[in-house]
Amino acid sequence: MDASDKFAQTYLEEAGELLAELETAVLDLEDDMENPELVNCIFRAMHTIKGSGAMFGFDEIADFAHYVETFLDKIREGELAVSKEIIDLILVSRDEINRMLNALNNVETDEQDRRDEIIKSFAQFADGHSSGLAEESEEPATPSDSPPQRSTKQQKVYRIRFKAGPDLFLHGINPLGLIAELSELGELQAHFLPEYIPHLSDIDPEKCYLAWDMVLNTDVEENAIQDVFIFVLDKSEVQIVNISSAAEEGSGLQPKLGEILINRGDVSSNQVKDALTRLGELLQESGAVSREKINSALSEQNTAKKYRAVSKPTSIRVPAEKLDFLVNIVGELVTTQAQLSQAATGVTSAELLCAVEGIERLSEELRDCVLGIRMLPINTLFSKFKRMVRDLASDLGKEVDFVTEGAETELDKTVIERINDPLVHLIRNCIDHGIETPEERKRMGKPPRGTVTLTATHAEGEVVIRIHDDGNGLDSEAIAAKAFEKGLIESTDNLSESYLFKLIFEPGFSTANSVTDVSGRGVGMDVVKREIDSLRGAIDITSEQGKGTEIILRLPLTLAIIDGLIVSVAKEQYVMPLHCVKECVELTRDDVEKAHGKRIIALRDELVPYIRLREEFSIKSEEHDIEQVVIVETEGTRVGVVIDEIIGEKQAVIKSLAKVFHGVEGISGATIMGDGAVALILDVAQLVRTACRREEAMYH
Amino acid sequence: MAKTIMTVDDSTSIREMLICTLKQAGYNVIEAVDGRDALTKLNDAKIHMVITDLNMPNVDGIALIEEIRATPAYKFVPIIMLTTESHPEKKVQGKQAGATGWIVKPFEPDQLLAVIKKVIG
């Protein structure tokens, strides 16, 4: 038997006793109709039967007893005189309750009818008197029935002013308990208001003079806060205001005076802040408000601020042009800062140097920060491909799983936009040319479903994107034959695989046996390569016949700024992108003579061809006795670039050249140097390509 | 140390329920069947809280609350009264007499404990 059964059993026994008590009292009342104590006794018995019955689930008994009790109350209050009929009726209802107690669980409908009949009879007696029998109560329900419902909904900020009533202690209420209870609902800041405490001589130690201003940041409804104060509401001043809703409504209102003045540039925001701090002081001095109330208002402001901070969306949308503009300005700033640094080199003032260094550091941080804003996860791109792969595979009757990795890798927005088309093309190629049909794959002993993997990773200030398929790989012989046929190469002998693979990036090269709908629509791999080049990226390909192909794209994180190596030829400065610079060596006249006219230098045990920038750009001036060679590497090829002097490293903000210069080979842009001079940025990849072509022309 | 609560109710079943609930929650309980019984049992005992019914023979709840408040030792002790929806005037009287709070019958054990926690922490 569990606890509630036990209570029910106790109730049944108790109710039986009460009914017996009641019966005795009613019979006594018959002899002594004016005795109020007897009426009281009868009333109490009925009251207990009702109250306890409701407690333990005997609702029918409780309901019925309620009617009888209400009727008895009228007699007790003297509204009705006891009569023989009334006594009969009470006895009948007593018997009815007794029957209900004995016949629990098998209530018949005629019993209900009989009960209604008795209630009606009571009602007849009560009729003509002020109120009906079944009066409704407006009283608040039992407080804190259950822990307040914490919804996962919005956070709200309430301003609560609680001024405890003077007789709170005399009611056994501890106001601190209420504050503790409030703090369980959320983040509470309470400010004690001492101003209601009288002078010591006037203090009655049994009286309560306490008051608080509180700000509660919570997710509960106002009712739950009311509940906390339920026992003190009528004795104390309690104000609860939801200031978060007010704040939301107010946010669209006209700007405040301070805001307008700041917007007009009449005052600075610091001046307004100063004035506002003084506002509190002024109000306090004039005696309008106490220091504590100002503190409390300040904490409300803070909470409201915090509330706004958490409840408002954490991102804002900004037009891309604004960002571009910002990047531009930061570019200018970096340039100016460089000028400043340069100008400061001759200065001995430690103070100035310190400031210059500070500016240098800050502008670097600012630049990184601004460039970071332009970064987007590559995921936006990757997710588009899923559908494309699926559709394409089913069109071609192939089965392909598409796997992406590193979708969270961030890249400059412009880069992401511009690699879309190349990636589409590369992935199409993978599926069209790479992955075989399921039958073919089975024949090769591979699983019928092919896999295309798209991976993005950060590596050394670059983003590396790999497109890998487990298809049949590149057929180097077919490529050689095709290249020969197209006149790209003069013989098919002695060509390395990696050289052959690169041929597929040459204009007009296509190895697909037939022109399908997917590839071979005029956009070849050469277009892909050109696009990647223009992004200052690199493309590489590895393949193993029968196993698969991997295309590797290396892309700069951003297009706006490059780390460059400043070099000079004939006093003119040039910038070489640092990412392709491998090392720098000297080139003496001896070295040149030893090479017997061949433009090759010995770099440890490797021979590296070189080009002379002076010649490439047709600069007419004397060669230095000792020249410098910058060894650059692009697309897996090492080439030296001969220049006069190496000046140093610099972050160069890229300025695009006017349209007239777009066709100029070997130059990708310009930058402004610290001294205000313009330096051209070398397109190293193109220089190297030109050099290789010339060299091949020489040997073939 | 466990807190001591006095329960005053003339209904055996309610008393039993109160005692059972309170003891399970770790409180010590002093039990009284009506106001007079309660006053004799108080007798300077260390009590943290009183829970009393209002309608009781001999000394009823209202009178009990007034008596307790008039005793210096119990002037500030929290008193919770058990009221019913049908007698709102009783609650007003009880509050005037110095009751701390109230619980409306019928109530669940959890509600009782919530109110106790609210009043004596």
Coordinates of N, CA and C in Angstrom, one line a residue, chain B residues 7-87:
Chain B
T7 N 2.7 21.1 12.9 CA 1.5 21.0 12.1 C 0.3 21.0 13.0
V8 N -0.7 21.8 12.7 CA -1.9 21.8 13.5 C -3.1 21.6 12.6
D9 N -3.8 20.5 12.8 CA -5.0 20.2 12.0 C -5.9 19.2 12.7
D10 N -7.2 19.4 12.7 CA -8.0 18.5 13.4 C -8.3 17.3 12.5
S11 N -8.0 17.3 11.2 CA -8.3 16.1 10.4 C -7.1 15.2 10.5
T12 N -7.4 14.0 10.9 CA -6.3 13.0 11.1 C -5.6 12.7 9.8
S13 N -6.4 12.6 8.7 CA -5.8 12.2 7.4 C -4.9 13.3 6.9
I14 N -5.3 14.6 7.1 CA -4.5 15.6 6.6 C -3.2 15.7 7.5
R15 N -3.4 15.5 8.8 CA -2.2 15.5 9.7 C -1.2 14.5 9.3
E16 N -1.8 13.3 9.0 CA -0.9 12.2 8.6 C -0.1 12.5 7.3
M17 N -0.9 13.1 6.4 CA -0.3 13.5 5.1 C 0.8 14.5 5.3
L18 N 0.5 15.5 6.1 CA 1.5 16.5 6.4 C 2.8 15.9 7.0
I19 N 2.6 15.2 8.0 CA 3.7 14.6 8.8 C 4.5 13.7 7.8
C20 N 3.9 12.9 7.1 CA 4.6 12.0 6.2 C 5.4 12.8 5.2
T21 N 4.8 13.8 4.6 CA 5.5 14.6 3.6 C 6.7 15.3 4.2
L22 N 6.5 15.9 5.4 CA 7.5 16.7 6.0 C 8.7 15.9 6.4
K23 N 8.3 14.7 7.0 CA 9.4 13.8 7.5 C 10.3 13.3 6.4
Q24 N 9.6 13.0 5.3 CA 10.3 12.5 4.1 C 11.2 13.6 3.6
A25 N 10.8 14.9 3.7 CA 11.7 15.9 3.3 C 12.7 16.3 4.3
G26 N 12.8 15.6 5.4 CA 13.8 15.8 6.4 C 13.6 16.8 7.5
Y27 N 12.3 17.1 7.7 CA 12.0 18.1 8.8 C 11.6 17.3 10.0
N28 N 11.8 17.9 11.1 CA 11.2 17.4 12.4 C 9.8 17.9 12.5
V29 N 8.9 17.1 13.0 CA 7.5 17.5 13.1 C 7.0 17.4 14.5
I30 N 6.3 18.5 14.9 CA 5.5 18.4 16.1 C 4.1 18.5 15.7
E31 N 3.3 17.6 16.2 CA 1.9 17.4 15.7 C 0.9 17.9 16.7
A32 N -0.1 18.7 16.3 CA -1.1 19.1 17.2 C -2.5 19.0 16.6
V33 N -3.5 18.6 17.3 CA -4.8 18.3 16.7 C -5.7 19.6 16.7
D34 N -5.4 20.6 17.5 CA -6.1 21.8 17.3 C -5.3 22.9 18.0
G35 N -5.9 24.2 18.0 CA -5.2 25.3 18.5 C -4.7 25.1 19.9
R36 N -5.6 24.6 20.8 CA -5.2 24.5 22.2 C -4.1 23.5 22.4
D37 N -4.2 22.4 21.7 CA -3.1 21.4 21.7 C -1.8 22.0 21.3
A38 N -1.9 22.8 20.2 CA -0.7 23.5 19.7 C -0.1 24.4 20.7
L39 N -0.9 25.2 21.3 CA -0.3 26.2 22.3 C 0.3 25.5 23.5
T40 N -0.3 24.4 23.9 CA 0.4 23.6 25.0 C 1.7 23.0 24.5
K41 N 1.7 22.5 23.3 CA 2.9 21.9 22.8 C 4.0 22.8 22.5
L42 N 3.6 24.1 22.1 CA 4.7 25.1 21.8 C 5.6 25.2 23.0
N43 N 5.0 25.8 24.1 CA 5.7 25.7 25.4 C 7.3 26.0 25.2
D44 N 7.6 27.0 24.5 CA 9.0 27.4 24.4 C 9.9 26.4 23.5
A45 N 9.2 25.4 22.9 CA 10.0 24.5 22.0 C 10.6 25.3 20.9
K46 N 11.7 24.9 20.4 CA 12.4 25.6 19.2 C 11.6 25.1 18.0
I47 N 10.9 26.1 17.4 CA 10.1 25.8 16.2 C 10.5 26.8 15.1
H48 N 10.7 26.3 13.9 CA 11.0 27.1 12.8 C 9.9 27.6 12.0
M49 N 8.7 26.8 12.1 CA 7.6 27.2 11.3 C 6.4 26.5 11.8
V50 N 5.2 27.1 11.6 CA 3.9 26.5 11.9 C 3.1 26.3 10.7
I51 N 2.5 25.2 10.5 CA 1.5 25.0 9.5 C 0.2 24.7 10.2
T52 N -0.8 25.6 10.0 CA -2.1 25.3 10.7 C -3.3 25.4 9.8
D53 N -4.3 24.6 10.2 CA -5.6 24.6 9.6 C -6.3 25.8 10.2
L54 N -7.4 26.3 9.6 CA -8.1 27.4 10.2 C -9.3 27.0 11.0
N55 N -10.1 26.1 10.4 CA -11.3 25.6 11.1 C -11.0 24.5 12.0
M56 N -10.9 24.8 13.3 CA -10.6 23.7 14.3 C -11.4 23.9 15.5
P57 N -11.7 22.9 16.2 CA -12.4 23.0 17.5 C -11.5 23.7 18.6
N58 N -12.1 24.0 19.7 CA -11.3 24.6 20.8 C -10.7 25.9 20.3
V59 N -9.4 26.0 20.2 CA -8.8 27.2 19.7 C -8.7 27.1 18.2
D60 N -9.3 27.9 17.4 CA -9.2 27.8 15.9 C -8.0 28.4 15.4
G61 N -7.8 28.3 14.1 CA -6.5 28.7 13.5 C -6.2 30.2 13.7
I62 N -7.2 31.0 13.4 CA -7.0 32.5 13.6 C -6.5 32.8 15.0
A63 N -7.3 32.3 16.0 CA -6.9 32.6 17.4 C -5.5 32.0 17.7
L64 N -5.2 30.9 17.1 CA -3.9 30.3 17.3 C -2.8 31.2 16.8
I65 N -3.0 31.8 15.6 CA -2.0 32.7 15.0 C -1.8 33.9 15.9
E66 N -3.0 34.4 16.3 CA -2.9 35.6 17.2 C -2.1 35.3 18.4
E67 N -2.4 34.1 19.0 CA -1.7 33.7 20.3 C -0.2 33.6 20.0
I68 N 0.1 32.9 18.9 CA 1.6 32.7 18.6 C 2.3 34.0 18.5
R69 N 1.7 34.9 17.7 CA 2.3 36.3 17.5 C 2.4 37.1 18.8
A70 N 1.5 36.8 19.7 CA 1.6 37.5 21.0 C 2.7 37.0 21.9
T71 N 3.2 35.8 21.6 CA 4.2 35.2 22.4 C 5.6 35.7 21.9
P72 N 6.4 36.4 22.7 CA 7.6 37.0 22.3 C 8.5 36.0 21.5
A73 N 8.6 34.8 22.0 CA 9.5 33.8 21.4 C 9.1 33.5 19.9
Y74 N 7.8 33.6 19.6 CA 7.3 33.2 18.3 C 6.8 34.3 17.5
K75 N 7.3 35.5 17.9 CA 6.8 36.7 17.2 C 7.1 36.7 15.7
F76 N 8.3 36.2 15.4 CA 8.7 36.2 14.0 C 8.7 34.9 13.3
V77 N 8.1 33.9 13.9 CA 8.1 32.6 13.3 C 7.2 32.5 12.1
P78 N 7.6 32.0 11.0 CA 6.7 31.9 9.9 C 5.5 31.0 10.2
I79 N 4.3 31.4 9.8 CA 3.1 30.6 10.0 C 2.4 30.5 8.6
I80 N 2.1 29.2 8.2 CA 1.4 29.0 7.0 C 0.0 28.4 7.3
M81 N -1.0 29.0 6.8 CA -2.3 28.5 7.1 C -2.9 27.7 5.9
L82 N -3.7 26.7 6.2 CA -4.3 25.9 5.2 C -5.7 26.5 5.0
T83 N -5.9 27.0 3.8 CA -7.2 27.6 3.5 C -8.0 26.9 2.5
T84 N -9.2 27.2 2.3 CA -10.0 26.6 1.2 C -10.5 27.7 0.3
E85 N -10.8 27.4 -0.9 CA -11.2 28.4 -1.9 C -12.5 29.0 -1.4
S86 N -13.3 28.2 -0.6 CA -14.7 28.7 -0.4 C -14.7 29.7 0.8
H87 N -13.6 29.9 1.5 CA -13.7 30.8 2.6 C -12.6 31.9 2.5

